[in-house]
Coordinates of C-alpha atoms in Angstrom, one line a residue:
Chain V
A1 CA 28.9 -1.3 22.6
Q2 CA 27.4 -3.9 20.4
T3 CA 29.2 -5.9 17.8
V4 CA 27.9 -8.5 15.4
T5 CA 30.3 -10.8 13.6
Q6 CA 29.6 -12.9 10.5
S7 CA 32.8 -14.8 9.7
Q8 CA 31.6 -16.3 6.4
P9 CA 31.7 -13.6 3.6
E10 CA 30.4 -16.2 1.1
M11 CA 28.6 -19.5 1.2
S12 CA 27.2 -21.8 -1.4
V13 CA 24.8 -24.7 -1.3
Q14 CA 23.3 -27.1 -3.7
E15 CA 19.6 -26.6 -4.4
A16 CA 17.4 -28.6 -2.0
E17 CA 20.3 -29.0 0.5
T18 CA 20.7 -27.5 3.9
V19 CA 23.1 -24.6 4.8
T20 CA 23.9 -22.9 8.0
L21 CA 25.1 -19.3 8.3
S22 CA 27.1 -18.3 11.4
C23 CA 26.8 -15.3 13.6
T24 CA 28.2 -14.2 16.9
Y25 CA 27.4 -11.1 18.8
D26 CA 28.4 -9.2 21.8
T27 CA 26.2 -7.0 24.0
S28 CA 26.2 -5.9 27.6
E29 CA 22.4 -5.8 27.7
S30 CA 20.6 -8.7 29.3
D31 CA 17.6 -8.5 27.1
Y32 CA 17.7 -8.2 23.4
Y33 CA 16.4 -9.4 20.0
L34 CA 18.3 -11.1 17.3
F35 CA 17.4 -11.0 13.7
W36 CA 18.3 -12.4 10.3
Y37 CA 17.6 -10.2 7.4
K38 CA 17.9 -11.1 3.7
Q39 CA 18.9 -8.7 1.0
P40 CA 18.3 -10.1 -2.5
P41 CA 19.6 -8.3 -5.6
S42 CA 16.6 -6.0 -5.5
R43 CA 18.3 -4.5 -2.3
Q44 CA 15.2 -4.8 -0.3
M45 CA 15.9 -5.7 3.3
I46 CA 13.5 -8.5 4.2
L47 CA 13.1 -9.9 7.7
V48 CA 13.7 -13.6 7.8
I49 CA 13.4 -14.6 11.4
R50 CA 13.6 -13.1 14.9
Q51 CA 14.7 -14.5 18.2
E52 CA 13.9 -13.0 21.7
A53 CA 16.9 -13.6 23.9
Y54 CA 14.7 -14.4 26.9
K55 CA 13.2 -17.4 25.1
Q56 CA 15.1 -20.6 25.2
Q57 CA 13.2 -22.1 22.3
N58 CA 14.8 -21.6 18.9
A59 CA 12.7 -19.6 16.5
T60 CA 11.5 -21.2 13.2
E61 CA 9.8 -19.8 10.1
N62 CA 9.0 -22.5 7.6
R63 CA 12.3 -23.6 6.1
F64 CA 14.3 -21.2 8.3
S65 CA 15.4 -21.9 11.8
V66 CA 18.0 -20.6 14.2
N67 CA 20.3 -22.2 16.7
F68 CA 20.5 -19.7 19.5
Q69 CA 23.2 -20.3 22.1
K70 CA 22.9 -17.5 24.6
A71 CA 26.0 -18.4 26.7
A72 CA 28.2 -18.6 23.7
K73 CA 26.5 -15.5 22.1
S74 CA 26.0 -17.4 18.9
F75 CA 23.0 -17.1 16.6
S76 CA 23.2 -19.3 13.4
L77 CA 20.6 -19.5 10.7
K78 CA 19.7 -22.8 9.1
I79 CA 18.0 -22.9 5.7
S80 CA 16.5 -26.2 4.8
D81 CA 15.6 -27.4 1.3
S82 CA 17.4 -24.4 -0.2
Q83 CA 15.7 -22.8 -3.2
L84 CA 17.0 -20.6 -5.9
G85 CA 15.1 -17.7 -4.5
D86 CA 17.1 -17.9 -1.3
A87 CA 20.2 -16.5 -3.0
A88 CA 20.9 -13.2 -1.3
M89 CA 23.1 -11.4 1.2
Y90 CA 22.1 -12.4 4.7
F91 CA 22.6 -10.1 7.6
C92 CA 22.6 -10.9 11.3
A93 CA 21.6 -8.1 13.6
S94 CA 21.1 -7.5 17.3
F95 CA 18.7 -5.1 18.9
P96 CA 19.1 -4.6 22.7
F97 CA 16.2 -3.5 24.8
G98 CA 16.3 0.2 25.6
N99 CA 19.0 0.8 23.0
E100 CA 16.7 1.1 20.0
K101 CA 19.5 0.6 17.6
L102 CA 19.8 -2.4 15.2
T103 CA 23.5 -3.4 14.8
F104 CA 24.3 -5.4 11.7
G105 CA 27.0 -7.8 10.8
T106 CA 28.9 -7.5 7.6
G107 CA 26.8 -10.1 5.8
T108 CA 27.1 -13.5 4.2
R109 CA 26.5 -13.8 0.4
L110 CA 24.6 -17.1 -0.2
T111 CA 24.7 -18.7 -3.6
I112 CA 22.4 -21.5 -4.6
I113 CA 23.8 -24.0 -7.1
P114 CA 21.1 -25.5 -9.3
Chain K
D1 CA 5.9 -5.1 0.2
S2 CA 7.0 -4.0 3.6
G3 CA 4.6 -1.0 3.7
V4 CA 7.4 1.5 4.1
T5 CA 7.7 3.9 1.2
Q6 CA 10.9 5.7 0.3
T7 CA 11.3 8.3 -2.4
P8 CA 13.1 8.8 -4.6
K9 CA 14.5 5.4 -5.5
H10 CA 17.6 6.9 -7.1
L11 CA 19.3 10.3 -6.8
I12 CA 22.3 11.5 -8.7
T13 CA 23.8 14.8 -7.6
A14 CA 27.1 16.7 -7.4
T15 CA 29.5 17.3 -4.6
G16 CA 28.6 20.3 -2.4
Q17 CA 24.9 19.9 -3.1
R18 CA 22.0 19.2 -0.7
V19 CA 19.4 16.5 -1.0
T20 CA 16.3 15.4 0.9
L21 CA 15.2 11.8 1.2
R22 CA 11.7 11.0 2.2
C23 CA 10.2 8.1 4.1
S24 CA 6.6 7.1 4.9
P25 CA 6.4 4.5 7.6
R26 CA 3.9 1.6 7.7
S27 CA 0.4 2.7 8.7
G28 CA 0.3 3.0 12.5
D29 CA 4.0 2.8 13.1
L30 CA 5.3 5.7 15.2
S31 CA 9.0 5.0 15.0
V32 CA 11.3 5.7 12.0
Y33 CA 14.9 4.7 11.7
W34 CA 17.4 5.7 9.1
Y35 CA 20.3 3.5 8.0
Q36 CA 23.2 4.0 5.6
Q37 CA 24.6 1.1 3.6
S38 CA 27.9 1.6 1.9
L39 CA 30.5 -0.9 0.6
D40 CA 33.2 0.2 3.1
Q41 CA 31.0 0.8 6.2
G42 CA 28.3 -1.8 5.8
L43 CA 24.9 -1.0 7.3
Q44 CA 25.2 1.8 9.8
F45 CA 22.4 3.2 12.0
L46 CA 22.0 6.9 11.6
I47 CA 19.1 8.1 13.7
Q48 CA 15.7 7.2 15.1
Y49 CA 12.6 9.3 15.6
Y50 CA 9.6 8.3 17.6
N51 CA 6.3 10.2 17.2
G52 CA 8.1 13.4 16.0
E53 CA 10.9 13.4 18.6
E54 CA 14.5 12.2 18.1
R55 CA 15.0 9.0 20.1
A56 CA 18.4 7.7 19.3
K57 CA 21.4 8.8 17.4
G58 CA 24.1 6.7 15.7
N59 CA 26.9 7.5 13.3
I60 CA 25.2 10.5 11.7
L61 CA 27.4 13.3 10.4
E62 CA 26.8 16.9 11.3
R63 CA 26.1 17.6 7.7
F64 CA 23.1 15.3 7.9
S65 CA 19.9 16.0 9.7
A66 CA 16.5 14.4 9.9
Q67 CA 13.0 15.2 11.2
Q68 CA 9.7 13.4 11.6
F69 CA 6.6 15.3 10.9
P70 CA 3.1 15.3 12.5
D71 CA 1.9 12.9 9.9
L72 CA 4.8 10.6 10.9
H73 CA 6.6 10.7 7.6
S74 CA 10.3 11.5 7.9
E75 CA 12.9 13.3 5.9
L76 CA 16.7 12.9 5.9
N77 CA 18.6 15.9 4.7
L78 CA 22.1 15.5 3.5
S79 CA 24.1 18.7 2.8
S80 CA 27.5 19.6 1.5
L81 CA 27.6 16.3 -0.1
E82 CA 30.9 14.5 -0.6
L83 CA 31.8 11.5 -2.9
G84 CA 31.9 9.3 0.2
D85 CA 28.3 10.0 0.9
S86 CA 27.3 7.8 -2.0
A87 CA 25.4 4.9 -0.5
L88 CA 22.0 3.2 -0.2
Y89 CA 19.9 4.9 2.5
F90 CA 17.3 2.9 4.1
C91 CA 14.3 3.9 6.2
A92 CA 12.7 1.4 8.6
S93 CA 9.6 1.7 10.8
S94 CA 8.3 -0.1 13.8
G95 CA 5.3 0.0 16.1
N96 CA 5.7 1.9 19.3
G97 CA 9.4 2.8 19.2
Y98 CA 10.1 0.8 22.4
T99 CA 11.3 -2.7 22.2
A100 CA 8.1 -4.6 22.8
T101 CA 7.1 -8.2 22.7
N102 CA 6.5 -8.2 19.0
E103 CA 8.8 -5.5 17.9
K104 CA 10.0 -5.8 14.3
L105 CA 11.6 -3.4 12.0
F106 CA 10.3 -3.2 8.4
F107 CA 12.6 -1.7 5.8
G108 CA 11.8 0.4 2.8
S109 CA 13.4 -0.4 -0.6
G110 CA 16.0 2.4 -0.1
T111 CA 17.2 5.4 -1.9
Q112 CA 20.4 5.0 -3.9
L113 CA 22.4 8.2 -3.7
S114 CA 25.2 8.8 -6.1
V115 CA 27.4 11.8 -5.6
L116 CA 29.5 12.7 -8.6

């Protein structure tokens, strides 16, 4: 069974500052993907960033980067230079090879303070 | 715009009724996934179809069923609706249905179902 845990229900950050959202996961599979999805008030689920577990290098997408610690099963998201448009619910998810099922955490609501 | 189209955006119905939610995947995507998002259960995987065949099943109730048609669009049928079925239902699509090097899931904007 897969589990994904996001221990921070809510976070806030000053505009232009950096914030890190935490995520831990548990899977018995050796190969898997990890994702961060963003859900703004429009409710659209938007892919932010993806990490392949077999890659040691941390994924980056512009202002978004991850800190992937495979041994610790930790996958945090760092948002640099926070912008008002970053305000949303952020979901961490795991997707093991061969399982074809994306398992989500409970989400972290991020507020950007102007 | 993710390229995944879901209709209708909103649906209001009564208990005991049956509804059909529709999803058109991104052009070229063979795999369709259905997810339910509710306040108490969070985001739950329901079912996956790949090129017309059921590939994986999650926490889908027996009152719910789905299918994927030859043109690859999918429908999720919810019957004998209960108040607790009120939720946001997402469809997502991906390329070949197998976890591949560049596999990503793209979500539609969801159908908000309200059962009164």
